[in-house]
mmCIF file of C-alpha atoms in Angstrom:
data_model
loop_
_atom_site.group_PDB
_atom_site.id
_atom_site.type_symbol
_atom_site.label_atom_id
_atom_site.label_comp_id
_atom_site.label_asym_id
_atom_site.label_seq_id
_atom_site.Cartn_x
_atom_site.Cartn_y
_atom_site.Cartn_z
ATOM 1 C CA MET A 1 -13.790 2.608 17.064
ATOM 2 C CA THR A 2 -10.344 4.293 17.507
ATOM 3 C CA LEU A 3 -7.172 3.895 19.228
ATOM 4 C CA SER A 4 -6.423 4.881 23.066
ATOM 5 C CA GLY A 5 -2.295 5.276 21.636
ATOM 6 C CA LYS A 6 -0.811 6.870 18.928
ATOM 7 C CA VAL A 7 -0.149 5.684 15.420
ATOM 8 C CA MET A 8 3.530 5.499 14.233
ATOM 9 C CA VAL A 9 4.419 6.453 10.577
ATOM 10 C CA THR A 10 7.484 5.415 9.109
ATOM 11 C CA GLY A 11 9.207 7.517 6.485
ATOM 12 C CA GLY A 12 6.157 9.999 7.644
ATOM 13 C CA ALA A 13 8.749 12.872 6.497
ATOM 14 C CA GLY A 14 8.378 11.496 2.871
ATOM 15 C CA TYR A 15 6.159 11.530 0.227
ATOM 16 C CA ILE A 16 3.308 8.992 0.803
ATOM 17 C CA GLY A 17 4.070 8.941 4.266
ATOM 18 C CA SER A 18 3.439 12.299 4.724
ATOM 19 C CA HIS A 19 -0.284 12.488 3.124
ATOM 20 C CA ALA A 20 -0.823 9.144 5.355
ATOM 21 C CA VAL A 21 0.205 11.737 8.638
ATOM 22 C CA LEU A 22 -2.216 14.006 7.361
ATOM 23 C CA ALA A 23 -5.196 11.883 6.784
ATOM 24 C CA LEU A 24 -4.723 10.531 9.861
ATOM 25 C CA LEU A 25 -4.666 13.536 11.736
ATOM 26 C CA ASP A 26 -7.701 14.871 9.829
ATOM 27 C CA ALA A 27 -9.076 11.731 11.048
ATOM 28 C CA GLY A 28 -8.781 12.670 14.783
ATOM 29 C CA TYR A 29 -5.774 9.715 15.363
ATOM 30 C CA ARG A 30 -2.406 10.942 17.759
ATOM 31 C CA VAL A 31 0.491 10.315 15.208
ATOM 32 C CA VAL A 32 4.249 9.752 16.050
ATOM 33 C CA VAL A 33 6.612 10.039 12.707
ATOM 34 C CA ILE A 34 9.704 8.066 12.209
ATOM 35 C CA ASP A 35 12.383 9.072 9.898
ATOM 36 C CA ASN A 36 15.864 9.550 9.240
ATOM 37 C CA LEU A 37 15.434 12.479 7.134
ATOM 38 C CA VAL A 38 17.716 10.353 4.310
ATOM 39 C CA THR A 39 15.018 11.125 1.153
ATOM 40 C CA GLY A 40 12.548 13.136 3.628
ATOM 41 C CA PHE A 41 12.032 16.453 4.587
ATOM 42 C CA GLU A 42 11.093 17.316 8.746
ATOM 43 C CA TRP A 43 9.617 20.269 7.079
ATOM 44 C CA ALA A 44 6.704 17.865 5.710
ATOM 45 C CA VAL A 45 5.566 16.439 8.942
ATOM 46 C CA ASP A 46 2.331 18.399 9.796
ATOM 47 C CA ARG A 47 3.092 20.376 13.203
ATOM 48 C CA ARG A 48 0.080 18.347 14.859
ATOM 49 C CA ALA A 49 2.441 15.065 14.798
ATOM 50 C CA ASP A 50 5.225 14.417 16.727
ATOM 51 C CA PHE A 51 8.727 13.860 15.106
ATOM 52 C CA VAL A 52 11.177 11.350 16.236
ATOM 53 C CA ASN A 53 14.530 11.049 13.879
ATOM 54 C CA ILE A 54 15.468 7.725 13.828
ATOM 55 C CA ALA A 55 15.786 4.870 11.313
ATOM 56 C CA VAL A 56 12.927 1.817 11.343
ATOM 57 C CA GLU A 57 15.755 -0.610 12.528
ATOM 58 C CA ASP A 58 17.313 1.054 15.380
ATOM 59 C CA ALA A 59 17.146 -0.384 18.606
ATOM 60 C CA GLY A 60 15.695 2.804 19.784
ATOM 61 C CA VAL A 61 12.449 2.278 17.807
ATOM 62 C CA ARG A 62 11.308 0.296 20.938
ATOM 63 C CA ASP A 63 11.837 3.446 23.212
ATOM 64 C CA VAL A 64 9.364 5.287 20.683
ATOM 65 C CA ILE A 65 6.863 2.539 20.556
ATOM 66 C CA ARG A 66 6.815 2.695 24.949
ATOM 67 C CA ASP A 67 7.035 6.290 25.228
ATOM 68 C CA HIS A 68 4.575 7.098 22.718
ATOM 69 C CA ASP A 69 2.056 4.514 23.723
ATOM 70 C CA VAL A 70 1.807 3.343 20.000
ATOM 71 C CA GLN A 71 -0.599 0.775 19.133
ATOM 72 C CA ALA A 72 -0.407 0.845 15.425
ATOM 73 C CA ILE A 73 1.884 1.008 12.882
ATOM 74 C CA MET A 74 1.867 2.431 9.256
ATOM 75 C CA HIS A 75 5.261 1.650 7.577
ATOM 76 C CA PHE A 76 6.529 3.473 4.775
ATOM 77 C CA ALA A 77 10.343 3.511 4.662
ATOM 78 C CA GLY A 78 12.100 2.270 2.492
ATOM 79 C CA SER A 79 13.618 2.502 -1.151
ATOM 80 C CA VAL A 80 11.472 2.582 -3.972
ATOM 81 C CA VAL A 81 13.383 2.906 -7.290
ATOM 82 C CA VAL A 82 12.802 0.001 -9.712
ATOM 83 C CA PRO A 83 16.092 0.453 -12.046
ATOM 84 C CA GLU A 84 17.884 1.418 -8.836
ATOM 85 C CA SER A 85 17.263 -2.256 -7.339
ATOM 86 C CA VAL A 86 18.457 -3.698 -10.102
ATOM 87 C CA GLN A 87 21.733 -2.710 -10.368
ATOM 88 C CA ASN A 88 22.040 -2.173 -6.499
ATOM 89 C CA PRO A 89 19.965 -4.948 -4.738
ATOM 90 C CA LEU A 90 21.617 -5.164 -1.853
ATOM 91 C CA LYS A 91 20.700 -2.053 -0.711
ATOM 92 C CA TYR A 92 17.351 -3.055 -1.346
ATOM 93 C CA TYR A 93 17.384 -6.123 0.567
ATOM 94 C CA ARG A 94 18.968 -4.321 3.881
ATOM 95 C CA ASN A 95 16.601 -1.118 3.086
ATOM 96 C CA ASN A 96 13.228 -2.812 2.922
ATOM 97 C CA THR A 97 13.163 -6.297 3.844
ATOM 98 C CA ALA A 98 16.229 -6.275 6.902
ATOM 99 C CA ALA A 99 15.096 -2.921 8.217
ATOM 100 C CA THR A 100 11.535 -4.196 7.969
ATOM 101 C CA ARG A 101 12.002 -7.270 9.900
ATOM 102 C CA ALA A 102 13.813 -5.435 12.896
ATOM 103 C CA LEU A 103 10.760 -3.230 12.584
ATOM 104 C CA ILE A 104 8.128 -6.023 12.842
ATOM 105 C CA GLU A 105 10.126 -7.148 15.890
ATOM 106 C CA SER A 106 10.328 -3.931 17.428
ATOM 107 C CA ALA A 107 6.185 -3.984 17.448
ATOM 108 C CA ALA A 108 6.119 -7.557 18.322
ATOM 109 C CA GLU A 109 7.839 -7.432 21.234
ATOM 110 C CA ASN A 110 6.219 -4.285 22.422
ATOM 111 C CA GLY A 111 2.922 -4.831 22.050
ATOM 112 C CA VAL A 112 1.713 -3.422 18.741
ATOM 113 C CA LYS A 113 -1.544 -4.348 17.836
ATOM 114 C CA HIS A 114 -1.894 -3.396 14.227
ATOM 115 C CA PHE A 115 0.507 -2.858 11.427
ATOM 116 C CA ILE A 116 -0.358 -1.424 7.923
ATOM 117 C CA PHE A 117 2.681 -2.231 5.220
ATOM 118 C CA SER A 118 3.224 -0.472 1.730
ATOM 119 C CA SER A 119 3.463 -3.473 -0.138
ATOM 120 C CA THR A 120 3.300 -2.567 -4.256
ATOM 121 C CA ALA A 121 2.163 -4.123 -7.811
ATOM 122 C CA ALA A 122 5.884 -4.984 -8.273
ATOM 123 C CA THR A 123 5.460 -8.240 -6.449
ATOM 124 C CA TYR A 124 3.525 -9.329 -9.464
ATOM 125 C CA GLY A 125 6.098 -9.152 -11.645
ATOM 126 C CA ASN A 126 4.661 -9.641 -15.234
ATOM 127 C CA PRO A 127 1.404 -10.383 -14.783
ATOM 128 C CA THR A 128 -0.191 -13.239 -17.159
ATOM 129 C CA LYS A 129 -3.643 -11.026 -17.101
ATOM 130 C CA VAL A 130 -5.125 -7.341 -16.809
ATOM 131 C CA PRO A 131 -6.128 -5.843 -14.675
ATOM 132 C CA ILE A 132 -4.365 -8.126 -11.551
ATOM 133 C CA THR A 133 -5.933 -9.258 -8.432
ATOM 134 C CA GLU A 134 -4.668 -10.151 -4.978
ATOM 135 C CA ASN A 135 -4.595 -14.131 -5.714
ATOM 136 C CA ASP A 136 -2.840 -13.982 -9.048
ATOM 137 C CA PRO A 137 0.640 -14.878 -9.069
ATOM 138 C CA GLN A 138 3.726 -12.946 -7.366
ATOM 139 C CA LEU A 139 6.794 -13.646 -9.626
ATOM 140 C CA PRO A 140 8.364 -10.351 -9.166
ATOM 141 C CA ILE A 141 11.061 -9.447 -11.529
ATOM 142 C CA ASN A 142 13.231 -6.964 -9.878
ATOM 143 C CA PRO A 143 14.768 -6.737 -6.413
ATOM 144 C CA TYR A 144 12.324 -3.900 -5.454
ATOM 145 C CA GLY A 145 9.323 -6.260 -5.792
ATOM 146 C CA MET A 146 10.852 -9.042 -4.489
ATOM 147 C CA SER A 147 12.240 -7.171 -1.397
ATOM 148 C CA LYS A 148 8.441 -5.837 -0.451
ATOM 149 C CA LEU A 149 7.252 -10.149 -1.306
ATOM 150 C CA MET A 150 9.609 -11.242 1.372
ATOM 151 C CA THR A 151 7.953 -8.411 3.587
ATOM 152 C CA GLU A 152 4.517 -9.767 3.157
ATOM 153 C CA ALA A 153 5.828 -12.957 4.246
ATOM 154 C CA MET A 154 7.168 -12.087 7.164
ATOM 155 C CA LEU A 155 3.748 -9.969 8.255
ATOM 156 C CA ARG A 156 1.904 -13.519 7.691
ATOM 157 C CA ASP A 157 4.419 -15.453 9.794
ATOM 158 C CA VAL A 158 4.441 -12.903 12.777
ATOM 159 C CA ALA A 159 0.597 -12.746 12.887
ATOM 160 C CA ALA A 160 -0.028 -16.180 12.945
ATOM 161 C CA ALA A 161 2.582 -16.132 16.214
ATOM 162 C CA HIS A 162 1.556 -12.862 17.922
ATOM 163 C CA PRO A 163 -1.617 -10.583 19.158
ATOM 164 C CA ILE A 164 -0.772 -8.699 15.880
ATOM 165 C CA ASN A 165 -3.033 -7.940 12.707
ATOM 166 C CA TYR A 166 -1.966 -6.293 9.468
ATOM 167 C CA GLY A 167 -2.939 -4.710 6.211
ATOM 168 C CA ALA A 168 -0.798 -5.322 3.127
ATOM 169 C CA LEU A 169 -1.829 -2.320 0.627
ATOM 170 C CA ARG A 170 0.377 -3.085 -2.775
ATOM 171 C CA TYR A 171 0.185 0.358 -4.285
ATOM 172 C CA PHE A 172 -0.077 0.705 -8.361
ATOM 173 C CA ASN A 173 1.130 4.049 -9.675
ATOM 174 C CA VAL A 174 1.078 6.746 -7.128
ATOM 175 C CA ALA A 175 1.132 10.303 -8.044
ATOM 176 C CA GLY A 176 -0.578 14.080 -7.091
ATOM 177 C CA ALA A 177 -0.560 16.030 -4.300
ATOM 178 C CA ASP A 178 -2.794 17.261 -1.523
ATOM 179 C CA PRO A 179 -5.490 19.669 -2.587
ATOM 180 C CA GLN A 180 -4.682 22.094 -0.158
ATOM 181 C CA GLN A 181 -1.246 21.864 -1.037
ATOM 182 C CA ARG A 182 -0.226 21.196 2.289
ATOM 183 C CA SER A 183 2.594 18.224 1.119
ATOM 184 C CA GLY A 184 3.304 16.311 -2.297
ATOM 185 C CA GLN A 185 6.210 14.735 -3.952
ATOM 186 C CA SER A 186 9.605 16.772 -3.124
ATOM 187 C CA THR A 187 12.300 14.602 -3.314
ATOM 188 C CA VAL A 188 14.577 15.393 -5.769
ATOM 189 C CA GLY A 189 15.485 13.444 -8.532
ATOM 190 C CA ALA A 190 12.408 11.149 -8.240
ATOM 191 C CA THR A 191 11.750 8.655 -10.725
ATOM 192 C CA HIS A 192 7.879 8.862 -10.967
ATOM 193 C CA LEU A 193 6.351 10.282 -14.569
ATOM 194 C CA ILE A 194 3.800 12.594 -13.707
ATOM 195 C CA LYS A 195 6.654 14.325 -11.051
ATOM 196 C CA ILE A 196 9.238 14.152 -13.663
ATOM 197 C CA ALA A 197 6.446 15.316 -16.655
ATOM 198 C CA VAL A 198 5.611 18.603 -14.309
ATOM 199 C CA GLU A 199 8.919 19.289 -13.571
ATOM 200 C CA ALA A 200 9.608 19.695 -17.314
ATOM 201 C CA ALA A 201 6.624 22.048 -17.217
ATOM 202 C CA THR A 202 7.743 24.287 -14.788
ATOM 203 C CA GLY A 203 11.064 24.605 -16.435
ATOM 204 C CA LYS A 204 13.122 22.197 -13.903
ATOM 205 C CA ARG A 205 13.830 19.645 -16.661
ATOM 206 C CA ALA A 206 14.614 20.193 -20.233
ATOM 207 C CA ALA A 207 12.506 16.922 -20.918
ATOM 208 C CA VAL A 208 10.709 13.625 -20.295
ATOM 209 C CA GLY A 209 12.021 10.051 -21.090
ATOM 210 C CA VAL A 210 9.963 7.794 -22.885
ATOM 211 C CA PHE A 211 11.722 4.434 -21.476
ATOM 212 C CA GLY A 212 10.310 1.815 -24.329
ATOM 213 C CA THR A 213 7.798 2.329 -27.478
ATOM 214 C CA ASP A 214 7.671 -1.221 -28.248
ATOM 215 C CA PHE A 215 5.862 -2.986 -25.540
ATOM 216 C CA ALA A 216 2.313 -4.969 -26.186
ATOM 217 C CA THR A 217 0.325 -2.285 -25.330
ATOM 218 C CA ARG A 218 -2.412 0.065 -27.225
ATOM 219 C CA ASP A 219 0.486 2.497 -27.969
ATOM 220 C CA GLY A 220 3.411 0.711 -27.693
ATOM 221 C CA THR A 221 4.509 2.493 -24.003
ATOM 222 C CA GLY A 222 3.884 1.451 -20.539
ATOM 223 C CA VAL A 223 0.804 1.286 -18.956
ATOM 224 C CA ARG A 224 0.221 1.920 -15.372
ATOM 225 C CA ASP A 225 -2.563 2.319 -12.666
ATOM 226 C CA TYR A 226 -2.437 5.812 -11.452
ATOM 227 C CA ILE A 227 -3.989 6.712 -8.058
ATOM 228 C CA HIS A 228 -4.112 9.821 -6.222
ATOM 229 C CA VAL A 229 -1.726 10.379 -3.307
ATOM 230 C CA SER A 230 -4.648 11.603 -1.127
ATOM 231 C CA ASP A 231 -6.669 8.523 -1.853
ATOM 232 C CA LEU A 232 -4.460 6.051 -1.237
ATOM 233 C CA ALA A 233 -3.637 7.812 2.354
ATOM 234 C CA ASP A 234 -7.623 7.776 3.002
ATOM 235 C CA ALA A 235 -7.530 4.252 2.113
ATOM 236 C CA HIS A 236 -4.813 3.842 4.608
ATOM 237 C CA VAL A 237 -6.872 5.100 7.556
ATOM 238 C CA ALA A 238 -9.710 2.870 6.420
ATOM 239 C CA ALA A 239 -7.479 0.017 6.708
ATOM 240 C CA LEU A 240 -6.619 0.796 10.286
ATOM 241 C CA ALA A 241 -9.863 1.211 10.905
ATOM 242 C CA LYS A 242 -11.109 -2.367 9.882
ATOM 243 C CA LEU A 243 -7.630 -3.909 11.781
ATOM 244 C CA ILE A 244 -8.634 -1.928 14.707
ATOM 245 C CA GLU A 245 -13.010 -3.231 14.096
ATOM 246 C CA ALA A 246 -11.336 -7.126 13.593
ATOM 247 C CA PRO A 247 -8.750 -7.549 15.708
ATOM 248 C CA SER A 248 -7.921 -11.078 14.615
ATOM 249 C CA ASP A 249 -8.338 -10.623 10.872
ATOM 250 C CA SER A 250 -5.421 -9.415 8.249
ATOM 251 C CA PHE A 251 -5.883 -8.709 4.713
ATOM 252 C CA THR A 252 -3.904 -8.122 1.764
ATOM 253 C CA PHE A 253 -5.551 -5.425 -1.157
ATOM 254 C CA ASN A 254 -4.423 -3.901 -4.409
ATOM 255 C CA CYS A 255 -4.869 -0.152 -4.619
ATOM 256 C CA GLY A 256 -5.078 1.512 -7.500
ATOM 257 C CA TYR A 257 -8.657 2.509 -10.076
ATOM 258 C CA GLY A 258 -9.103 -0.486 -11.923
ATOM 259 C CA ARG A 259 -7.699 1.366 -15.361
ATOM 260 C CA GLY A 260 -4.520 2.626 -16.941
ATOM 261 C CA PHE A 261 -2.986 5.026 -18.735
ATOM 262 C CA SER A 262 0.238 4.648 -20.861
ATOM 263 C CA VAL A 263 3.191 7.037 -20.547
ATOM 264 C CA LEU A 264 2.054 9.128 -24.040
ATOM 265 C CA GLU A 265 -1.495 9.481 -22.734
ATOM 266 C CA VAL A 266 -0.147 10.456 -19.392
ATOM 267 C CA LEU A 267 2.419 13.261 -21.079
ATOM 268 C CA ASP A 268 -0.912 14.309 -23.641
ATOM 269 C CA ALA A 269 -2.635 14.911 -19.913
ATOM 270 C CA VAL A 270 0.309 17.290 -18.706
ATOM 271 C CA ASP A 271 0.042 18.863 -22.216
ATOM 272 C CA ARG A 272 -3.363 19.453 -21.935
ATOM 273 C CA VAL A 273 -3.360 20.971 -18.309
ATOM 274 C CA THR A 274 -0.230 23.201 -18.894
ATOM 275 C CA ASN A 275 -1.463 23.923 -22.376
ATOM 276 C CA MET A 276 1.665 23.566 -23.657
ATOM 277 C CA THR A 277 3.799 20.697 -24.971
ATOM 278 C CA ILE A 278 6.719 18.515 -22.805
ATOM 279 C CA GLU A 279 9.274 17.379 -25.078
ATOM 280 C CA ARG A 280 9.549 13.612 -25.341
ATOM 281 C CA ARG A 281 12.850 12.037 -25.295
ATOM 282 C CA ILE A 282 12.829 8.078 -26.809
ATOM 283 C CA GLU A 283 14.634 5.933 -24.883
ATOM 284 C CA GLY A 284 15.255 1.870 -24.522
ATOM 285 C CA ARG A 285 13.387 0.050 -21.795
ATOM 286 C CA ARG A 286 14.403 0.151 -18.282
ATOM 287 C CA ALA A 287 15.380 -3.638 -16.829
ATOM 288 C CA GLY A 288 12.576 -4.575 -14.246
ATOM 289 C CA ASP A 289 9.976 -2.469 -15.976
ATOM 290 C CA PRO A 290 6.456 -4.811 -16.975
ATOM 291 C CA ALA A 291 4.580 -3.539 -19.969
ATOM 292 C CA GLU A 292 0.892 -3.074 -17.907
ATOM 293 C CA LEU A 293 0.072 -3.307 -14.369
ATOM 294 C CA VAL A 294 -3.700 -2.386 -13.561
ATOM 295 C CA ALA A 295 -5.546 -3.324 -10.197
ATOM 296 C CA ASP A 296 -8.542 -5.066 -9.583
ATOM 297 C CA ASN A 297 -10.056 -3.162 -7.115
ATOM 298 C CA SER A 298 -13.168 -4.776 -6.495
ATOM 299 C CA ALA A 299 -11.572 -6.296 -3.104
ATOM 300 C CA ILE A 300 -10.528 -3.103 -1.387
ATOM 301 C CA LEU A 301 -13.980 -1.445 -2.640
ATOM 302 C CA ALA A 302 -16.044 -4.437 -0.927
ATOM 303 C CA ALA A 303 -13.951 -4.693 2.497
ATOM 304 C CA LEU A 304 -13.083 -1.045 3.098
ATOM 305 C CA ASP A 305 -15.059 2.025 4.107
ATOM 306 C CA TRP A 306 -13.372 3.830 1.272
ATOM 307 C CA THR A 307 -14.496 5.909 -2.199
ATOM 308 C CA PRO A 308 -11.872 7.256 -4.445
ATOM 309 C CA LYS A 309 -12.624 10.752 -4.739
ATOM 310 C CA ARG A 310 -9.499 12.166 -7.119
ATOM 311 C CA ALA A 311 -9.162 9.576 -9.669
ATOM 312 C CA GLU A 312 -9.516 11.908 -12.653
ATOM 313 C CA LEU A 313 -6.398 11.800 -14.336
ATOM 314 C CA ASP A 314 -6.141 15.616 -15.447
ATOM 315 C CA GLY A 315 -6.864 16.467 -11.938
ATOM 316 C CA ILE A 316 -4.135 14.116 -10.517
ATOM 317 C CA VAL A 317 -1.792 16.463 -12.915
ATOM 318 C CA ARG A 318 -3.413 19.358 -11.853
ATOM 319 C CA ASP A 319 -2.463 18.825 -8.159
ATOM 320 C CA ALA A 320 0.736 17.741 -9.073
ATOM 321 C CA LEU A 321 1.401 20.956 -11.249
ATOM 322 C CA ALA A 322 0.083 23.189 -8.113
ATOM 323 C CA TRP A 323 2.573 21.535 -5.383
ATOM 324 C CA GLU A 324 5.448 22.044 -8.278
ATOM 325 C CA ARG A 325 4.780 25.397 -8.746
ATOM 326 C CA LYS A 326 4.950 26.130 -5.046
ATOM 327 C CA LEU A 327 7.944 24.642 -4.665
ATOM 328 C CA ALA A 328 9.241 26.913 -7.056
ATOM 329 C CA GLU A 329 7.921 29.569 -5.322
ATOM 330 C CA LEU A 330 9.701 27.917 -1.695
ATOM 331 C CA GLY A 331 12.680 27.559 -3.512
ATOM 332 C CA LYS A 332 12.657 23.803 -3.054
#
């Protein structure tokens, strides 16, 4: 089953959104991207997609939905930096929660049938056990996680009241780049570890900060479940197919590989791939950082037609490094 209309991808000029656009187009969907280009780049949007420069909370989104016959939305637009959310919580409740409420209203009032939401493992806070299942307590320890949890609640309520179903995908740590180098993480001042490490490897940074070495983990540094961005994009396409197949059903799934690597293990992988040693700078913990986040991904593997293809850590690093080198060649 497929759609007669288009998929609208919010934040489709950003990191994860641009990869979802590629996956949708490669699967045969028609796509319209909306992005206000605050952190995204219009050049990152595949030319097969239509593009509209607009914020998700703008009333004009209703016109985009009607003009493009939008039947499904994939929502990636928002703010994503955990430490910043602690310092500036109102920005996150505006950009993530209030703006998404406006988008959901536009969708519900204009007959959008399916909605896929970019949620996060940060909704779990400090987990009581690892790996984490979708039914474990959600007790966010930072405003970023809380802003996303509030949206999950909105979607549940709206789906109960309107003819729309949804999939909430809780990401763990997203990394890597399109293996064909059509897109990658291009944000200036990015905070993702693998992005920072390959920037250091290509001379854009002098060193990599290690924030905390006293966590209750195997080497004292934070442990995360790293998922390749292209695998994550494929999961969104599979999730959309599931929503179309079962229009009365909604779901929430973890998106990860079910195994974690520490900060030092990731930096060791970068050293292996680059055949060099990245300088580590030991710093104190950042506010809002849990010790360990690893997904139990059994639910998504059982429910969706999705099998990860790029789970090897060194391969994720290689793709990220190739993209970083391409950015350097392009002067970006």
